[in-house]
PDB file of C-alpha atoms in Angstrom:
ATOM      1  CA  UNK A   1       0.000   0.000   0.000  1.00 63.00           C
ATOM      2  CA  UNK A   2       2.887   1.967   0.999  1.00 61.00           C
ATOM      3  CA  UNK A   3       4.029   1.887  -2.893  1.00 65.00           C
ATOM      4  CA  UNK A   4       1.339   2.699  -4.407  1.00 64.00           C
ATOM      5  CA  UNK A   5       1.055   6.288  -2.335  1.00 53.00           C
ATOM      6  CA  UNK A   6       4.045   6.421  -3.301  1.00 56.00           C
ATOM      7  CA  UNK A   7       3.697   5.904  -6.573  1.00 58.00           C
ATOM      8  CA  UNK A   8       0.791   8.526  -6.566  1.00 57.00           C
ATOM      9  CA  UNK A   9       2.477  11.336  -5.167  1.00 59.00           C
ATOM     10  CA  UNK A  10       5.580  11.171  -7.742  1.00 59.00           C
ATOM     11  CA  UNK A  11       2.949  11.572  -9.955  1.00 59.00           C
ATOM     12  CA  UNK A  12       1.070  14.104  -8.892  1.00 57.00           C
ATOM     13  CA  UNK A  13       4.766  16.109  -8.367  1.00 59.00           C
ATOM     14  CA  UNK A  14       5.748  15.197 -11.655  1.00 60.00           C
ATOM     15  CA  UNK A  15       2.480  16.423 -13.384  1.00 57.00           C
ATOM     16  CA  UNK A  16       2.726  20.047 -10.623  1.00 55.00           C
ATOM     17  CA  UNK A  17       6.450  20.064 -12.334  1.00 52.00           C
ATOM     18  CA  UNK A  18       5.928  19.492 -16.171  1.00 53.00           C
ATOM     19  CA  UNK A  19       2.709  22.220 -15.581  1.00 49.00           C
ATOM     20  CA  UNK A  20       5.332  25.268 -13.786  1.00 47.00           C
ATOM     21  CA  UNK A  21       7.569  24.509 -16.496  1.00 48.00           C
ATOM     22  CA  UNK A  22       4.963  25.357 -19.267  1.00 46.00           C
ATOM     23  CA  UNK A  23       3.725  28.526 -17.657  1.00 48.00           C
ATOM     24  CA  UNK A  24       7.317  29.590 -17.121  1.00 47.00           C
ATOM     25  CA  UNK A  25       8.368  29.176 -20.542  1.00 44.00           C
ATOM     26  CA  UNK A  26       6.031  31.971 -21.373  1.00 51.00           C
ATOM     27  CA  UNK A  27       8.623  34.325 -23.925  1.00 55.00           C
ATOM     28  CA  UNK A  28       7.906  37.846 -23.105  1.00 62.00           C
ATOM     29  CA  UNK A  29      10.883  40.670 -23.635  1.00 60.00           C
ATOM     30  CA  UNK A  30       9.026  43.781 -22.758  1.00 59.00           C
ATOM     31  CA  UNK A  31      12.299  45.136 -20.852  1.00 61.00           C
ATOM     32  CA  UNK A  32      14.768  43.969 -23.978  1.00 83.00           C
ATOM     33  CA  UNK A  33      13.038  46.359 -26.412  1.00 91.00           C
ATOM     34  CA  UNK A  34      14.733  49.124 -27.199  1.00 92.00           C
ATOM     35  CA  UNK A  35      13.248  52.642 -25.960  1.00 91.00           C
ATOM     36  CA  UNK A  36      12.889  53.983 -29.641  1.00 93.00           C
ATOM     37  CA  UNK A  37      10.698  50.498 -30.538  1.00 93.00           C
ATOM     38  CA  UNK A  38       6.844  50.938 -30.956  1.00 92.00           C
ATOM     39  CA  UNK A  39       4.357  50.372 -27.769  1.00 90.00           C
ATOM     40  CA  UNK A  40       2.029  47.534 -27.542  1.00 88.00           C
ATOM     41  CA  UNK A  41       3.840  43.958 -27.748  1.00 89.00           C
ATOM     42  CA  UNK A  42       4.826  42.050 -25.279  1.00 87.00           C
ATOM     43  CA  UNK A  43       7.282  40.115 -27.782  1.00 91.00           C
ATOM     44  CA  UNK A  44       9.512  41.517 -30.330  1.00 94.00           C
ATOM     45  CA  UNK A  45      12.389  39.240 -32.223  1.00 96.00           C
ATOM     46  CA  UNK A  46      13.220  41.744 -34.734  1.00 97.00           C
ATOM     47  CA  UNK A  47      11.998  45.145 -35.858  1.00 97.00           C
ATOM     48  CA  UNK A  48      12.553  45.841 -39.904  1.00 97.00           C
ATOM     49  CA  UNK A  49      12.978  50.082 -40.894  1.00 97.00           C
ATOM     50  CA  UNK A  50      11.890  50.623 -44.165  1.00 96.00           C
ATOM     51  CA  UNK A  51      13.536  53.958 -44.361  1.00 95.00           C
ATOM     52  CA  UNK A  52      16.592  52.544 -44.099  1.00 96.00           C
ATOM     53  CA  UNK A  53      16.620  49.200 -45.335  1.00 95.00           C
ATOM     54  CA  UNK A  54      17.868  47.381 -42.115  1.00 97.00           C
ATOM     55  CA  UNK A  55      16.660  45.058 -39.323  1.00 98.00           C
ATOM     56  CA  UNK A  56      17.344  45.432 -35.653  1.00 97.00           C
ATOM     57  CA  UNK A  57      17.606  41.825 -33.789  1.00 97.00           C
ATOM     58  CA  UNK A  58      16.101  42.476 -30.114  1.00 96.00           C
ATOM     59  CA  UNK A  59      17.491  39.941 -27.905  1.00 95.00           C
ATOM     60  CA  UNK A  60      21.017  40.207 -30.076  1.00 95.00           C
ATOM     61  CA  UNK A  61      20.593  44.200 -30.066  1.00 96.00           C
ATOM     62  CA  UNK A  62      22.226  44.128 -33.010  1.00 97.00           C
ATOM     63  CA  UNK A  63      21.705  46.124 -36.475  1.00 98.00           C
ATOM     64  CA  UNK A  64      21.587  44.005 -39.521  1.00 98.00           C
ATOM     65  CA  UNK A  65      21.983  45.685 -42.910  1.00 97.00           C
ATOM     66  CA  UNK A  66      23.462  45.443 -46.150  1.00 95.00           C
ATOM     67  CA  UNK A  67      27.177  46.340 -46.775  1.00 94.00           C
ATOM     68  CA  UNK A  68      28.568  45.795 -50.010  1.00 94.00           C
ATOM     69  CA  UNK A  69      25.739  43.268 -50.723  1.00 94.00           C
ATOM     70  CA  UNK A  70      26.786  40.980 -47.957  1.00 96.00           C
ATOM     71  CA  UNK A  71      24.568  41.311 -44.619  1.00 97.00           C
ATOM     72  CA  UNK A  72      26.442  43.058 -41.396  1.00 97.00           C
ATOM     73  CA  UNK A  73      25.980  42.513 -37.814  1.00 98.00           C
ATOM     74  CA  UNK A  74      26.419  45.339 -35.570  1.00 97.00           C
ATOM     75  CA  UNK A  75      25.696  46.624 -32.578  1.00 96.00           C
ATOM     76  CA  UNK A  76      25.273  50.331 -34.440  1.00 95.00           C
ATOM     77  CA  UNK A  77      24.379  51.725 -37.507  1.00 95.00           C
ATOM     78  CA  UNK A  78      26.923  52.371 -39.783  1.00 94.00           C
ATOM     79  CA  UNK A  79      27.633  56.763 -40.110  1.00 94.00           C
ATOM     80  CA  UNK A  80      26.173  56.835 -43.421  1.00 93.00           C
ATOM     81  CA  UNK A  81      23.065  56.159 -40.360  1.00 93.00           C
ATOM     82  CA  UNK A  82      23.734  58.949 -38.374  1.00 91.00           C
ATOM     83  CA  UNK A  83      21.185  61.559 -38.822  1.00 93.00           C
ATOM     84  CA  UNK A  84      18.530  59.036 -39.090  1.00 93.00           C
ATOM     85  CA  UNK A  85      15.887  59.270 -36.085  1.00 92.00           C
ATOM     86  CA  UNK A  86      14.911  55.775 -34.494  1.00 93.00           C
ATOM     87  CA  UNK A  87      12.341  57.517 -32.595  1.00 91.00           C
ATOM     88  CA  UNK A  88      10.580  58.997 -35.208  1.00 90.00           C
ATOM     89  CA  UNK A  89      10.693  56.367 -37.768  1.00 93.00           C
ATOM     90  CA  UNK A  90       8.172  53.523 -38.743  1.00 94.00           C
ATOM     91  CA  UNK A  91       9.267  50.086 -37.421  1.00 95.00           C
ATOM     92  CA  UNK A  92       7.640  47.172 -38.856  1.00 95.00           C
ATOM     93  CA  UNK A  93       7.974  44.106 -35.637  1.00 96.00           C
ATOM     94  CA  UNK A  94       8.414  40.891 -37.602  1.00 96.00           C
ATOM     95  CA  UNK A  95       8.684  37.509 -35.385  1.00 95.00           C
ATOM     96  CA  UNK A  96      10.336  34.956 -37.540  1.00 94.00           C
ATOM     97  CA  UNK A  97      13.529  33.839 -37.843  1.00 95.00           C
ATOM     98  CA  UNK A  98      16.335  35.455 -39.772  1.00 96.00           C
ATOM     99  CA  UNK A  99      13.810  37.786 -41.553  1.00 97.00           C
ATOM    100  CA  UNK A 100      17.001  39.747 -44.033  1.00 96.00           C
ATOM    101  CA  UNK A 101      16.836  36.119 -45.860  1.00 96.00           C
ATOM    102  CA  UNK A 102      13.547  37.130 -46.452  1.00 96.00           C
ATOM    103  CA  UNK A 103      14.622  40.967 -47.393  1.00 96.00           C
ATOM    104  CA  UNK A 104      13.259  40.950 -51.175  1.00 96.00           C
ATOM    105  CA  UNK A 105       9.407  40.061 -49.297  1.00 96.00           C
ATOM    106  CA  UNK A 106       9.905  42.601 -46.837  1.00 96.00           C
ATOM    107  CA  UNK A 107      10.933  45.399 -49.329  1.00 95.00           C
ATOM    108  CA  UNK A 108       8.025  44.394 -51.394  1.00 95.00           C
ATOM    109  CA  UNK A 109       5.342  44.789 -48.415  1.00 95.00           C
ATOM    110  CA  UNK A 110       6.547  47.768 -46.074  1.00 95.00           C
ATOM    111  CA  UNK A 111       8.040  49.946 -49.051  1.00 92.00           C
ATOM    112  CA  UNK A 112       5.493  51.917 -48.466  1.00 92.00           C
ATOM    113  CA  UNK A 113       6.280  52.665 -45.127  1.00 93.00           C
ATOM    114  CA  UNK A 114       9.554  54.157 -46.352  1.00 92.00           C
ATOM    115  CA  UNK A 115       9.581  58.090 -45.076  1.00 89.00           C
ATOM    116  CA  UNK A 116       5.674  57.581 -42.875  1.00 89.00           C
ATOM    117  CA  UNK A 117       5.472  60.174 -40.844  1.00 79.00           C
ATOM    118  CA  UNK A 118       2.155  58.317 -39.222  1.00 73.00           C
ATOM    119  CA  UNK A 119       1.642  57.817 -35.007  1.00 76.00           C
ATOM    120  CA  UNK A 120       4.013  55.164 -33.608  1.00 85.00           C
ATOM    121  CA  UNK A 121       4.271  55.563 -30.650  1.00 84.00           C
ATOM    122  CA  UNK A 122       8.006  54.945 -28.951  1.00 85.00           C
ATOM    123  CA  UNK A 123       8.287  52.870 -26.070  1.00 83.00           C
ATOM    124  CA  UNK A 124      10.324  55.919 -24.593  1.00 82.00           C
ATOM    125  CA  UNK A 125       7.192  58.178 -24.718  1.00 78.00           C
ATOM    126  CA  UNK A 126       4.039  55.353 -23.882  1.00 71.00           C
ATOM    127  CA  UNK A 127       5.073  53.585 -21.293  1.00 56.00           C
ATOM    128  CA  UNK A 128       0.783  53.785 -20.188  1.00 49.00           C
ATOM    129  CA  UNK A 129      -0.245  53.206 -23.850  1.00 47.00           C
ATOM    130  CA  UNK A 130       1.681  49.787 -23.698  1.00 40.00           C
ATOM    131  CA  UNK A 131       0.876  48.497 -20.569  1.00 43.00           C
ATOM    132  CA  UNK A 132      -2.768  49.092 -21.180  1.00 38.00           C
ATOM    133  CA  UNK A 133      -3.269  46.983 -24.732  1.00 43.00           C
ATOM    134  CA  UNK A 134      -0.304  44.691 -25.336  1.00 43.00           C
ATOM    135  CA  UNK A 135      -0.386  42.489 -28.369  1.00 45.00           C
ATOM    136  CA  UNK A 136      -0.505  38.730 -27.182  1.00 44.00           C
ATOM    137  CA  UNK A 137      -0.850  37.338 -30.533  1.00 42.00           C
ATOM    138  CA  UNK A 138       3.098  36.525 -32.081  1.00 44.00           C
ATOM    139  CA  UNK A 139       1.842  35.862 -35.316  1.00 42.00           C
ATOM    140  CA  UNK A 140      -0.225  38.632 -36.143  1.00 43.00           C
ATOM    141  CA  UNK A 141       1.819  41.952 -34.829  1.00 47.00           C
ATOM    142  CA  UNK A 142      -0.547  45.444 -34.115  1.00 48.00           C
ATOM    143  CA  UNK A 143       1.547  47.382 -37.747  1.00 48.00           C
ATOM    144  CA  UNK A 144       0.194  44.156 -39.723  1.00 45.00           C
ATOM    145  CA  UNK A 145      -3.134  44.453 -38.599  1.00 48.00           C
ATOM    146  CA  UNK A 146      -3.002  48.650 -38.918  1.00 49.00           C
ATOM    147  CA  UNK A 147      -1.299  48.229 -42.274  1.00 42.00           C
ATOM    148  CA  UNK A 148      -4.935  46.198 -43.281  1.00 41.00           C
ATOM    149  CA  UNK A 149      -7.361  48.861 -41.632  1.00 45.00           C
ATOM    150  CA  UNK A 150      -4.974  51.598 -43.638  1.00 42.00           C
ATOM    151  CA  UNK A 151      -4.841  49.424 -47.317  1.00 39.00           C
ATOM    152  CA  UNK A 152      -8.512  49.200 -47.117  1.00 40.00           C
ATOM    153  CA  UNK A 153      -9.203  52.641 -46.423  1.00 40.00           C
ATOM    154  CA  UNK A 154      -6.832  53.464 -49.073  1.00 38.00           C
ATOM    155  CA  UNK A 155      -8.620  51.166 -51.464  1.00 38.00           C
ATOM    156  CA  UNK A 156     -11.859  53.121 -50.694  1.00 41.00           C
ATOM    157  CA  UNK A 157     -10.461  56.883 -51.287  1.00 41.00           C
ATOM    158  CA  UNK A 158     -10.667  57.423 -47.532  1.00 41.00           C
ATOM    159  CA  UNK A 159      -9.103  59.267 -45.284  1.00 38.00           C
ATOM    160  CA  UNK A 160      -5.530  58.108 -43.363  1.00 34.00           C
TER     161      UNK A 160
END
């Protein structure tokens, strides 16, 4: 009888410890997003800028972009860079792996973005706005599902 309750209790532990593990493998990197990224996810892998035709890797924090046609890691922007404003620029958030092998699909969807001077608000300056409505959805980021609402308005002649 003794080994059976014993039995029983491993278990029940071993269920209680395969259960914490799955609610701590939760992946959120509020605090790894840079200050100039846009409010309202709660997980970011990279962040594409159509102005400049480069990707930032969040949990890397490192700049990919193209240098002589080969892609560059860094952890800045080269100084051909330096007057460009991370704050005030459109950031696309794009959660898949290695998304610059993917550049010529990118280019072709957020071109448009190139030079929007549209609300995105920085991390830096909506700390409230963030906390109140983050994005739990990985697959489906908030500028995907904006960049919709603003094609179809476009399609209809309205207003943006």
């Amino acid at each position: 009888m003794k080994r059976i309750l014993l039995a029983v209790a491993f278990g029940v532990a071993s269920l209680s410890s395969i259960n914490t593990k799955a609610q701590v493998s939760v992946n959120i990197n509020i605090g790894s997003q840079p200050q100039w990224g846009p409010v309202g996810y709660d997980h970011v892998d990279y962040y594409y800028l159509p102005d400049i035709d480069a990707y930032y890797n969040v949990p890397n924090k490192q700049y990919i972009y193209l240098n002589n046609g080969k892609w560059t890691f860094n952890n800045s922007l080269p100084s051909r860079y330096r007057t460009y404003d991370l704050y005030n620029s459109y950031k696309v958030v794009i959660n898949s792996p290695k998304p610059y092998l993917s550049h010529k699909v990118h280019v072709k969807e957020y071109s448009k973005y190139k030079g929007y001077k549209g609300k995105q608000v920085a991390i830096r300056d909506g700390r409230s706005i963030r906390q109140a409505r983050p994005v739990n959805n990985k697959n489906k980021s908030r500028e995907a599902r904006d960049n919709n609402k603003h094609d179809k308005r476009n399609e209809k002649g309205g207003r943006h």
